[in-house]
């Protein structure tokens, strides 16, 4: 019985162009590829576990001019259609978008080479958030432990190998980040880092002003979206999108997702929200090996990740 359930979990992923995706997404592939993005659309792009939910809440707060009640209109998964999402008989991400008035704010975890061509053809805006690979791996490991429709990650040691080889949903972290980084100057891309959003601003006496201060990064998003918000609204967005607030908010913490899909008693969706949790998981040997693999895979890429704050 346990074997059957486990086999069921493993079968949830299938390949498209060498990238593992959820089987239902692969079944729906032609609909996804034929998706017709419009020129004014904004696409939130991330590798899984890089701060998607966080940036979605920020973008929505900006769109709603800081009106918290409006952001409570629906759970975060329903506010921005997830273009590659499919779980029949529920409407797919593409179907959901097509029932909403455009311009759309959408989200995806797809690597550049799998994105529906209309996004490039229409020169849409892309908001990419990258998170350092080690914290991503840790977050993804705990997510696969609690997510009952993704493969069981096995032991941490086993998962370390799986993640490095890119045999996880949406493929290799290295290729994903490289792909989006390389096209960023040819398209309208705002490339942000999770770690910059977490950075603590210091007061005159070097005392932290607050636990996290994404205001400067939020301002970049406001500008990128062609909006202008006054200081009070920006401060409100900073407060309302803090990890602590979002962990308590049923519209962002996934508490409405049934336990047979996300079992939050195993690990909460809003788990730690920190930079550097990898140090609690990586052994010295794993860390050295990872750094070497990182050097090889990211050679020639001028991207710098902050690994601790
Ligand atoms: N507001 C805020 N501040 C800081 N960190 C936050 C915030 N919201 C979500 N998170 C953390 O982001 C991780 C989940 O990433 P995603 O939202 O991309 O997950 S998913 O791919 O959509 O499943 C996951 O990271 P870990 O805690 O390290 O697992 C979340 O806790």
mmCIF file with all atom_site columns, C-alpha atoms in Angstrom, residues 65-262:
data_model
loop_
_atom_site.group_PDB
_atom_site.id
_atom_site.type_symbol
_atom_site.label_atom_id
_atom_site.label_alt_id
_atom_site.label_comp_id
_atom_site.label_asym_id
_atom_site.label_entity_id
_atom_site.label_seq_id
_atom_site.pdbx_PDB_ins_code
_atom_site.Cartn_x
_atom_site.Cartn_y
_atom_site.Cartn_z
_atom_site.occupancy
_atom_site.B_iso_or_equiv
_atom_site.pdbx_formal_charge
_atom_site.auth_seq_id
_atom_site.auth_comp_id
_atom_site.auth_asym_id
_atom_site.auth_atom_id
_atom_site.pdbx_PDB_model_num
ATOM 1   C CA . UNK A 1 65  ? -2.497  50.857 -3.788  1.00 0.00 ? 65  UNK A CA 1
ATOM 2   C CA . UNK A 1 66  ? -1.920  49.322 -0.362  1.00 0.00 ? 66  UNK A CA 1
ATOM 3   C CA . UNK A 1 67  ? -5.562  48.413 0.245   1.00 0.00 ? 67  UNK A CA 1
ATOM 4   C CA . UNK A 1 68  ? -5.310  45.361 2.521   1.00 0.00 ? 68  UNK A CA 1
ATOM 5   C CA . UNK A 1 69  ? -9.024  44.494 2.246   1.00 0.00 ? 69  UNK A CA 1
ATOM 6   C CA . UNK A 1 70  ? -8.725  44.222 -1.549  1.00 0.00 ? 70  UNK A CA 1
ATOM 7   C CA . UNK A 1 71  ? -5.777  41.856 -1.198  1.00 0.00 ? 71  UNK A CA 1
ATOM 8   C CA . UNK A 1 72  ? -7.984  39.673 1.009   1.00 0.00 ? 72  UNK A CA 1
ATOM 9   C CA . UNK A 1 73  ? -10.397 39.099 -1.916  1.00 0.00 ? 73  UNK A CA 1
ATOM 10  C CA . UNK A 1 74  ? -8.909  35.671 -2.700  1.00 0.00 ? 74  UNK A CA 1
ATOM 11  C CA . UNK A 1 75  ? -6.141  33.299 -1.694  1.00 0.00 ? 75  UNK A CA 1
ATOM 12  C CA . UNK A 1 76  ? -2.828  34.204 -3.293  1.00 0.00 ? 76  UNK A CA 1
ATOM 13  C CA . UNK A 1 77  ? -2.833  31.150 -5.616  1.00 0.00 ? 77  UNK A CA 1
ATOM 14  C CA . UNK A 1 78  ? -6.026  32.482 -7.221  1.00 0.00 ? 78  UNK A CA 1
ATOM 15  C CA . UNK A 1 79  ? -5.014  36.112 -7.629  1.00 0.00 ? 79  UNK A CA 1
ATOM 16  C CA . UNK A 1 80  ? -2.333  35.607 -10.312 1.00 0.00 ? 80  UNK A CA 1
ATOM 17  C CA . UNK A 1 81  ? -2.994  32.716 -12.722 1.00 0.00 ? 81  UNK A CA 1
ATOM 18  C CA . UNK A 1 82  ? -0.155  30.164 -12.704 1.00 0.00 ? 82  UNK A CA 1
ATOM 19  C CA . UNK A 1 83  ? 0.191   29.628 -16.457 1.00 0.00 ? 83  UNK A CA 1
ATOM 20  C CA . UNK A 1 84  ? 1.495   26.045 -16.411 1.00 0.00 ? 84  UNK A CA 1
ATOM 21  C CA . UNK A 1 85  ? -0.867  24.887 -13.651 1.00 0.00 ? 85  UNK A CA 1
ATOM 22  C CA . UNK A 1 86  ? -3.261  22.052 -14.405 1.00 0.00 ? 86  UNK A CA 1
ATOM 23  C CA . UNK A 1 87  ? -5.316  19.817 -12.134 1.00 0.00 ? 87  UNK A CA 1
ATOM 24  C CA . UNK A 1 88  ? -8.391  18.603 -14.013 1.00 0.00 ? 88  UNK A CA 1
ATOM 25  C CA . UNK A 1 89  ? -11.289 18.960 -13.579 1.00 0.00 ? 89  UNK A CA 1
ATOM 26  C CA . UNK A 1 90  ? -10.410 22.343 -12.060 1.00 0.00 ? 90  UNK A CA 1
ATOM 27  C CA . UNK A 1 91  ? -9.795  25.125 -14.614 1.00 0.00 ? 91  UNK A CA 1
ATOM 28  C CA . UNK A 1 92  ? -6.156  25.303 -15.731 1.00 0.00 ? 92  UNK A CA 1
ATOM 29  C CA . UNK A 1 93  ? -3.991  28.387 -15.253 1.00 0.00 ? 93  UNK A CA 1
ATOM 30  C CA . UNK A 1 94  ? -4.544  29.315 -18.895 1.00 0.00 ? 94  UNK A CA 1
ATOM 31  C CA . UNK A 1 95  ? -8.316  28.944 -18.558 1.00 0.00 ? 95  UNK A CA 1
ATOM 32  C CA . UNK A 1 96  ? -8.314  31.047 -15.384 1.00 0.00 ? 96  UNK A CA 1
ATOM 33  C CA . UNK A 1 97  ? -6.371  33.839 -17.096 1.00 0.00 ? 97  UNK A CA 1
ATOM 34  C CA . UNK A 1 98  ? -8.736  33.771 -20.063 1.00 0.00 ? 98  UNK A CA 1
ATOM 35  C CA . UNK A 1 99  ? -11.731 34.431 -17.804 1.00 0.00 ? 99  UNK A CA 1
ATOM 36  C CA . UNK A 1 100 ? -10.058 37.488 -16.231 1.00 0.00 ? 100 UNK A CA 1
ATOM 37  C CA . UNK A 1 101 ? -9.876  40.977 -17.750 1.00 0.00 ? 101 UNK A CA 1
ATOM 38  C CA . UNK A 1 102 ? -6.430  41.820 -19.128 1.00 0.00 ? 102 UNK A CA 1
ATOM 39  C CA . UNK A 1 103 ? -3.806  43.225 -18.667 1.00 0.00 ? 103 UNK A CA 1
ATOM 40  C CA . UNK A 1 104 ? -2.893  40.205 -16.608 1.00 0.00 ? 104 UNK A CA 1
ATOM 41  C CA . UNK A 1 105 ? -0.472  39.680 -13.789 1.00 0.00 ? 105 UNK A CA 1
ATOM 42  C CA . UNK A 1 106 ? 0.548   36.049 -14.104 1.00 0.00 ? 106 UNK A CA 1
ATOM 43  C CA . UNK A 1 107 ? 3.115   33.763 -12.549 1.00 0.00 ? 107 UNK A CA 1
ATOM 44  C CA . UNK A 1 108 ? 5.324   30.938 -13.711 1.00 0.00 ? 108 UNK A CA 1
ATOM 45  C CA . UNK A 1 109 ? 8.211   28.738 -12.611 1.00 0.00 ? 109 UNK A CA 1
ATOM 46  C CA . UNK A 1 110 ? 9.082   27.868 -16.222 1.00 0.00 ? 110 UNK A CA 1
ATOM 47  C CA . UNK A 1 111 ? 12.658  28.225 -17.472 1.00 0.00 ? 111 UNK A CA 1
ATOM 48  C CA . UNK A 1 112 ? 13.073  30.648 -20.408 1.00 0.00 ? 112 UNK A CA 1
ATOM 49  C CA . UNK A 1 113 ? 13.215  27.924 -23.078 1.00 0.00 ? 113 UNK A CA 1
ATOM 50  C CA . UNK A 1 114 ? 9.790   26.550 -22.061 1.00 0.00 ? 114 UNK A CA 1
ATOM 51  C CA . UNK A 1 115 ? 7.950   29.855 -21.820 1.00 0.00 ? 115 UNK A CA 1
ATOM 52  C CA . UNK A 1 116 ? 5.019   30.276 -24.256 1.00 0.00 ? 116 UNK A CA 1
ATOM 53  C CA . UNK A 1 117 ? 6.430   32.266 -27.228 1.00 0.00 ? 117 UNK A CA 1
ATOM 54  C CA . UNK A 1 118 ? 3.739   34.991 -27.012 1.00 0.00 ? 118 UNK A CA 1
ATOM 55  C CA . UNK A 1 119 ? 5.470   36.435 -23.915 1.00 0.00 ? 119 UNK A CA 1
ATOM 56  C CA . UNK A 1 120 ? 8.588   37.200 -25.971 1.00 0.00 ? 120 UNK A CA 1
ATOM 57  C CA . UNK A 1 121 ? 6.626   38.261 -29.071 1.00 0.00 ? 121 UNK A CA 1
ATOM 58  C CA . UNK A 1 122 ? 4.647   40.805 -27.052 1.00 0.00 ? 122 UNK A CA 1
ATOM 59  C CA . UNK A 1 123 ? 7.650   42.085 -25.121 1.00 0.00 ? 123 UNK A CA 1
ATOM 60  C CA . UNK A 1 124 ? 5.863   41.543 -21.788 1.00 0.00 ? 124 UNK A CA 1
ATOM 61  C CA . UNK A 1 125 ? 7.321   42.646 -18.480 1.00 0.00 ? 125 UNK A CA 1
ATOM 62  C CA . UNK A 1 126 ? 9.093   39.930 -16.489 1.00 0.00 ? 126 UNK A CA 1
ATOM 63  C CA . UNK A 1 127 ? 9.670   40.236 -12.762 1.00 0.00 ? 127 UNK A CA 1
ATOM 64  C CA . UNK A 1 128 ? 12.227  37.597 -11.782 1.00 0.00 ? 128 UNK A CA 1
ATOM 65  C CA . UNK A 1 129 ? 13.131  36.816 -8.175  1.00 0.00 ? 129 UNK A CA 1
ATOM 66  C CA . UNK A 1 130 ? 16.226  34.690 -7.567  1.00 0.00 ? 130 UNK A CA 1
ATOM 67  C CA . UNK A 1 131 ? 17.213  33.068 -4.279  1.00 0.00 ? 131 UNK A CA 1
ATOM 68  C CA . UNK A 1 132 ? 20.590  31.538 -3.448  1.00 0.00 ? 132 UNK A CA 1
ATOM 69  C CA . UNK A 1 133 ? 20.765  27.875 -4.448  1.00 0.00 ? 133 UNK A CA 1
ATOM 70  C CA . UNK A 1 134 ? 21.560  26.480 -1.014  1.00 0.00 ? 134 UNK A CA 1
ATOM 71  C CA . UNK A 1 135 ? 18.550  28.034 0.728   1.00 0.00 ? 135 UNK A CA 1
ATOM 72  C CA . UNK A 1 136 ? 16.415  27.121 -2.270  1.00 0.00 ? 136 UNK A CA 1
ATOM 73  C CA . UNK A 1 137 ? 17.473  23.505 -1.944  1.00 0.00 ? 137 UNK A CA 1
ATOM 74  C CA . UNK A 1 138 ? 16.644  23.442 1.772   1.00 0.00 ? 138 UNK A CA 1
ATOM 75  C CA . UNK A 1 139 ? 13.262  25.085 1.242   1.00 0.00 ? 139 UNK A CA 1
ATOM 76  C CA . UNK A 1 140 ? 12.429  22.750 -1.666  1.00 0.00 ? 140 UNK A CA 1
ATOM 77  C CA . UNK A 1 141 ? 13.428  19.701 0.416   1.00 0.00 ? 141 UNK A CA 1
ATOM 78  C CA . UNK A 1 142 ? 11.017  20.618 3.205   1.00 0.00 ? 142 UNK A CA 1
ATOM 79  C CA . UNK A 1 143 ? 8.348   21.512 0.638   1.00 0.00 ? 143 UNK A CA 1
ATOM 80  C CA . UNK A 1 144 ? 8.633   18.089 -0.997  1.00 0.00 ? 144 UNK A CA 1
ATOM 81  C CA . UNK A 1 145 ? 8.355   16.458 2.438   1.00 0.00 ? 145 UNK A CA 1
ATOM 82  C CA . UNK A 1 146 ? 5.036   18.182 3.078   1.00 0.00 ? 146 UNK A CA 1
ATOM 83  C CA . UNK A 1 147 ? 3.680   18.319 -0.492  1.00 0.00 ? 147 UNK A CA 1
ATOM 84  C CA . UNK A 1 148 ? 1.812   15.066 -1.035  1.00 0.00 ? 148 UNK A CA 1
ATOM 85  C CA . UNK A 1 149 ? 1.560   15.495 -4.815  1.00 0.00 ? 149 UNK A CA 1
ATOM 86  C CA . UNK A 1 150 ? 5.311   15.860 -5.402  1.00 0.00 ? 150 UNK A CA 1
ATOM 87  C CA . UNK A 1 151 ? 7.829   13.010 -5.116  1.00 0.00 ? 151 UNK A CA 1
ATOM 88  C CA . UNK A 1 152 ? 8.966   12.146 -1.591  1.00 0.00 ? 152 UNK A CA 1
ATOM 89  C CA . UNK A 1 153 ? 12.435  13.747 -1.316  1.00 0.00 ? 153 UNK A CA 1
ATOM 90  C CA . UNK A 1 154 ? 13.897  10.838 0.695   1.00 0.00 ? 154 UNK A CA 1
ATOM 91  C CA . UNK A 1 155 ? 16.779  11.620 3.024   1.00 0.00 ? 155 UNK A CA 1
ATOM 92  C CA . UNK A 1 156 ? 18.554  14.975 2.960   1.00 0.00 ? 156 UNK A CA 1
ATOM 93  C CA . UNK A 1 157 ? 21.650  13.220 1.527   1.00 0.00 ? 157 UNK A CA 1
ATOM 94  C CA . UNK A 1 158 ? 19.585  11.730 -1.293  1.00 0.00 ? 158 UNK A CA 1
ATOM 95  C CA . UNK A 1 159 ? 17.817  15.004 -1.998  1.00 0.00 ? 159 UNK A CA 1
ATOM 96  C CA . UNK A 1 160 ? 21.138  16.852 -2.173  1.00 0.00 ? 160 UNK A CA 1
ATOM 97  C CA . UNK A 1 161 ? 22.037  14.667 -5.188  1.00 0.00 ? 161 UNK A CA 1
ATOM 98  C CA . UNK A 1 162 ? 18.578  14.987 -6.758  1.00 0.00 ? 162 UNK A CA 1
ATOM 99  C CA . UNK A 1 163 ? 18.662  18.779 -6.544  1.00 0.00 ? 163 UNK A CA 1
ATOM 100 C CA . UNK A 1 164 ? 22.204  19.083 -7.912  1.00 0.00 ? 164 UNK A CA 1
ATOM 101 C CA . UNK A 1 165 ? 21.327  16.871 -10.874 1.00 0.00 ? 165 UNK A CA 1
ATOM 102 C CA . UNK A 1 166 ? 18.263  19.024 -11.617 1.00 0.00 ? 166 UNK A CA 1
ATOM 103 C CA . UNK A 1 167 ? 15.909  16.066 -11.312 1.00 0.00 ? 167 UNK A CA 1
ATOM 104 C CA . UNK A 1 168 ? 13.301  18.119 -9.479  1.00 0.00 ? 168 UNK A CA 1
ATOM 105 C CA . UNK A 1 169 ? 10.156  19.854 -10.658 1.00 0.00 ? 169 UNK A CA 1
ATOM 106 C CA . UNK A 1 170 ? 10.997  22.729 -13.066 1.00 0.00 ? 170 UNK A CA 1
ATOM 107 C CA . UNK A 1 171 ? 14.533  21.418 -13.565 1.00 0.00 ? 171 UNK A CA 1
ATOM 108 C CA . UNK A 1 172 ? 17.955  22.623 -12.556 1.00 0.00 ? 172 UNK A CA 1
ATOM 109 C CA . UNK A 1 173 ? 18.291  25.727 -10.370 1.00 0.00 ? 173 UNK A CA 1
ATOM 110 C CA . UNK A 1 174 ? 21.547  26.536 -12.210 1.00 0.00 ? 174 UNK A CA 1
ATOM 111 C CA . UNK A 1 175 ? 19.998  26.468 -15.695 1.00 0.00 ? 175 UNK A CA 1
ATOM 112 C CA . UNK A 1 176 ? 16.904  28.365 -14.548 1.00 0.00 ? 176 UNK A CA 1
ATOM 113 C CA . UNK A 1 177 ? 18.805  31.251 -12.984 1.00 0.00 ? 177 UNK A CA 1
ATOM 114 C CA . UNK A 1 178 ? 21.364  31.360 -15.821 1.00 0.00 ? 178 UNK A CA 1
ATOM 115 C CA . UNK A 1 179 ? 18.613  31.386 -18.446 1.00 0.00 ? 179 UNK A CA 1
ATOM 116 C CA . UNK A 1 180 ? 16.751  34.335 -16.941 1.00 0.00 ? 180 UNK A CA 1
ATOM 117 C CA . UNK A 1 181 ? 19.960  36.231 -16.077 1.00 0.00 ? 181 UNK A CA 1
ATOM 118 C CA . UNK A 1 182 ? 21.228  35.922 -19.652 1.00 0.00 ? 182 UNK A CA 1
ATOM 119 C CA . UNK A 1 183 ? 18.106  37.386 -21.272 1.00 0.00 ? 183 UNK A CA 1
ATOM 120 C CA . UNK A 1 184 ? 17.587  40.161 -18.737 1.00 0.00 ? 184 UNK A CA 1
ATOM 121 C CA . UNK A 1 185 ? 19.119  42.933 -20.857 1.00 0.00 ? 185 UNK A CA 1
ATOM 122 C CA . UNK A 1 186 ? 17.307  41.964 -24.048 1.00 0.00 ? 186 UNK A CA 1
ATOM 123 C CA . UNK A 1 187 ? 13.777  42.094 -22.606 1.00 0.00 ? 187 UNK A CA 1
ATOM 124 C CA . UNK A 1 188 ? 11.917  44.094 -19.992 1.00 0.00 ? 188 UNK A CA 1
ATOM 125 C CA . UNK A 1 189 ? 13.192  42.181 -16.963 1.00 0.00 ? 189 UNK A CA 1
ATOM 126 C CA . UNK A 1 190 ? 13.405  43.391 -13.383 1.00 0.00 ? 190 UNK A CA 1
ATOM 127 C CA . UNK A 1 191 ? 15.784  40.924 -11.726 1.00 0.00 ? 191 UNK A CA 1
ATOM 128 C CA . UNK A 1 192 ? 15.527  40.896 -7.931  1.00 0.00 ? 192 UNK A CA 1
ATOM 129 C CA . UNK A 1 193 ? 17.168  38.843 -5.199  1.00 0.00 ? 193 UNK A CA 1
ATOM 130 C CA . UNK A 1 194 ? 15.350  37.322 -2.232  1.00 0.00 ? 194 UNK A CA 1
ATOM 131 C CA . UNK A 1 195 ? 18.371  38.198 -0.084  1.00 0.00 ? 195 UNK A CA 1
ATOM 132 C CA . UNK A 1 196 ? 18.133  41.911 -0.984  1.00 0.00 ? 196 UNK A CA 1
ATOM 133 C CA . UNK A 1 197 ? 14.491  41.848 0.046   1.00 0.00 ? 197 UNK A CA 1
ATOM 134 C CA . UNK A 1 198 ? 15.503  40.344 3.394   1.00 0.00 ? 198 UNK A CA 1
ATOM 135 C CA . UNK A 1 199 ? 18.362  42.739 4.048   1.00 0.00 ? 199 UNK A CA 1
ATOM 136 C CA . UNK A 1 200 ? 18.098  44.525 7.358   1.00 0.00 ? 200 UNK A CA 1
ATOM 137 C CA . UNK A 1 201 ? 18.423  48.288 7.239   1.00 0.00 ? 201 UNK A CA 1
ATOM 138 C CA . UNK A 1 202 ? 20.563  49.757 9.977   1.00 0.00 ? 202 UNK A CA 1
ATOM 139 C CA . UNK A 1 203 ? 19.924  52.862 12.059  1.00 0.00 ? 203 UNK A CA 1
ATOM 140 C CA . UNK A 1 204 ? 22.568  55.526 12.786  1.00 0.00 ? 204 UNK A CA 1
ATOM 141 C CA . UNK A 1 205 ? 23.996  53.432 15.639  1.00 0.00 ? 205 UNK A CA 1
ATOM 142 C CA . UNK A 1 206 ? 24.160  50.327 13.436  1.00 0.00 ? 206 UNK A CA 1
ATOM 143 C CA . UNK A 1 207 ? 21.102  48.991 15.238  1.00 0.00 ? 207 UNK A CA 1
ATOM 144 C CA . UNK A 1 208 ? 18.704  47.101 12.936  1.00 0.00 ? 208 UNK A CA 1
ATOM 145 C CA . UNK A 1 209 ? 15.642  49.261 12.278  1.00 0.00 ? 209 UNK A CA 1
ATOM 146 C CA . UNK A 1 210 ? 13.414  46.253 11.692  1.00 0.00 ? 210 UNK A CA 1
ATOM 147 C CA . UNK A 1 211 ? 13.693  42.554 11.010  1.00 0.00 ? 211 UNK A CA 1
ATOM 148 C CA . UNK A 1 212 ? 13.545  42.932 7.239   1.00 0.00 ? 212 UNK A CA 1
ATOM 149 C CA . UNK A 1 213 ? 13.408  45.957 4.991   1.00 0.00 ? 213 UNK A CA 1
ATOM 150 C CA . UNK A 1 214 ? 12.407  45.304 1.421   1.00 0.00 ? 214 UNK A CA 1
ATOM 151 C CA . UNK A 1 215 ? 11.355  48.951 0.871   1.00 0.00 ? 215 UNK A CA 1
ATOM 152 C CA . UNK A 1 216 ? 14.091  49.733 -1.604  1.00 0.00 ? 216 UNK A CA 1
ATOM 153 C CA . UNK A 1 217 ? 13.281  46.569 -3.605  1.00 0.00 ? 217 UNK A CA 1
ATOM 154 C CA . UNK A 1 218 ? 9.545   47.326 -3.394  1.00 0.00 ? 218 UNK A CA 1
ATOM 155 C CA . UNK A 1 219 ? 10.230  50.782 -4.804  1.00 0.00 ? 219 UNK A CA 1
ATOM 156 C CA . UNK A 1 220 ? 11.953  49.164 -7.792  1.00 0.00 ? 220 UNK A CA 1
ATOM 157 C CA . UNK A 1 221 ? 8.848   47.043 -8.392  1.00 0.00 ? 221 UNK A CA 1
ATOM 158 C CA . UNK A 1 222 ? 6.555   50.096 -8.117  1.00 0.00 ? 222 UNK A CA 1
ATOM 159 C CA . UNK A 1 223 ? 8.631   51.897 -10.735 1.00 0.00 ? 223 UNK A CA 1
ATOM 160 C CA . UNK A 1 224 ? 8.828   48.837 -12.984 1.00 0.00 ? 224 UNK A CA 1
ATOM 161 C CA . UNK A 1 225 ? 5.042   48.567 -12.860 1.00 0.00 ? 225 UNK A CA 1
ATOM 162 C CA . UNK A 1 226 ? 4.770   52.217 -13.919 1.00 0.00 ? 226 UNK A CA 1
ATOM 163 C CA . UNK A 1 227 ? 3.124   53.261 -10.658 1.00 0.00 ? 227 UNK A CA 1
ATOM 164 C CA . UNK A 1 228 ? 3.884   55.833 -8.031  1.00 0.00 ? 228 UNK A CA 1
ATOM 165 C CA . UNK A 1 229 ? 2.971   55.393 -4.381  1.00 0.00 ? 229 UNK A CA 1
ATOM 166 C CA . UNK A 1 230 ? 3.528   57.713 -1.460  1.00 0.00 ? 230 UNK A CA 1
ATOM 167 C CA . UNK A 1 231 ? 5.761   56.879 1.472   1.00 0.00 ? 231 UNK A CA 1
ATOM 168 C CA . UNK A 1 232 ? 2.907   55.904 3.836   1.00 0.00 ? 232 UNK A CA 1
ATOM 169 C CA . UNK A 1 233 ? 1.609   53.329 1.356   1.00 0.00 ? 233 UNK A CA 1
ATOM 170 C CA . UNK A 1 234 ? 5.115   51.940 0.838   1.00 0.00 ? 234 UNK A CA 1
ATOM 171 C CA . UNK A 1 235 ? 5.579   51.594 4.595   1.00 0.00 ? 235 UNK A CA 1
ATOM 172 C CA . UNK A 1 236 ? 2.267   49.786 4.832   1.00 0.00 ? 236 UNK A CA 1
ATOM 173 C CA . UNK A 1 237 ? 3.300   47.354 2.084   1.00 0.00 ? 237 UNK A CA 1
ATOM 174 C CA . UNK A 1 238 ? 6.564   46.648 3.909   1.00 0.00 ? 238 UNK A CA 1
ATOM 175 C CA . UNK A 1 239 ? 4.649   45.844 7.099   1.00 0.00 ? 239 UNK A CA 1
ATOM 176 C CA . UNK A 1 240 ? 1.889   43.785 5.505   1.00 0.00 ? 240 UNK A CA 1
ATOM 177 C CA . UNK A 1 241 ? 4.279   41.639 3.478   1.00 0.00 ? 241 UNK A CA 1
ATOM 178 C CA . UNK A 1 242 ? 6.623   40.767 6.333   1.00 0.00 ? 242 UNK A CA 1
ATOM 179 C CA . UNK A 1 243 ? 7.200   37.065 6.925   1.00 0.00 ? 243 UNK A CA 1
ATOM 180 C CA . UNK A 1 244 ? 5.457   37.267 10.296  1.00 0.00 ? 244 UNK A CA 1
ATOM 181 C CA . UNK A 1 245 ? 2.307   38.866 8.830   1.00 0.00 ? 245 UNK A CA 1
ATOM 182 C CA . UNK A 1 246 ? 2.154   36.570 5.826   1.00 0.00 ? 246 UNK A CA 1
ATOM 183 C CA . UNK A 1 247 ? 2.624   33.489 8.022   1.00 0.00 ? 247 UNK A CA 1
ATOM 184 C CA . UNK A 1 248 ? -0.501  34.464 9.981   1.00 0.00 ? 248 UNK A CA 1
ATOM 185 C CA . UNK A 1 249 ? -2.505  35.504 6.918   1.00 0.00 ? 249 UNK A CA 1
ATOM 186 C CA . UNK A 1 250 ? -4.802  32.673 5.694   1.00 0.00 ? 250 UNK A CA 1
ATOM 187 C CA . UNK A 1 251 ? -4.796  34.279 2.217   1.00 0.00 ? 251 UNK A CA 1
ATOM 188 C CA . UNK A 1 252 ? -1.030  33.735 1.908   1.00 0.00 ? 252 UNK A CA 1
ATOM 189 C CA . UNK A 1 253 ? -0.042  30.875 4.251   1.00 0.00 ? 253 UNK A CA 1
ATOM 190 C CA . UNK A 1 254 ? -1.730  28.037 2.255   1.00 0.00 ? 254 UNK A CA 1
ATOM 191 C CA . UNK A 1 255 ? -3.752  26.987 5.337   1.00 0.00 ? 255 UNK A CA 1
ATOM 192 C CA . UNK A 1 256 ? -6.804  26.593 3.089   1.00 0.00 ? 256 UNK A CA 1
ATOM 193 C CA . UNK A 1 257 ? -5.118  23.870 1.011   1.00 0.00 ? 257 UNK A CA 1
ATOM 194 C CA . UNK A 1 258 ? -6.292  20.427 2.197   1.00 0.00 ? 258 UNK A CA 1
ATOM 195 C CA . UNK A 1 259 ? -3.891  18.277 4.211   1.00 0.00 ? 259 UNK A CA 1
ATOM 196 C CA . UNK A 1 260 ? -3.863  15.507 1.606   1.00 0.00 ? 260 UNK A CA 1
ATOM 197 C CA . UNK A 1 261 ? -2.133  17.996 -0.721  1.00 0.00 ? 261 UNK A CA 1
ATOM 198 C CA . UNK A 1 262 ? -0.058  20.134 1.678   1.00 0.00 ? 262 UNK A CA 1
#
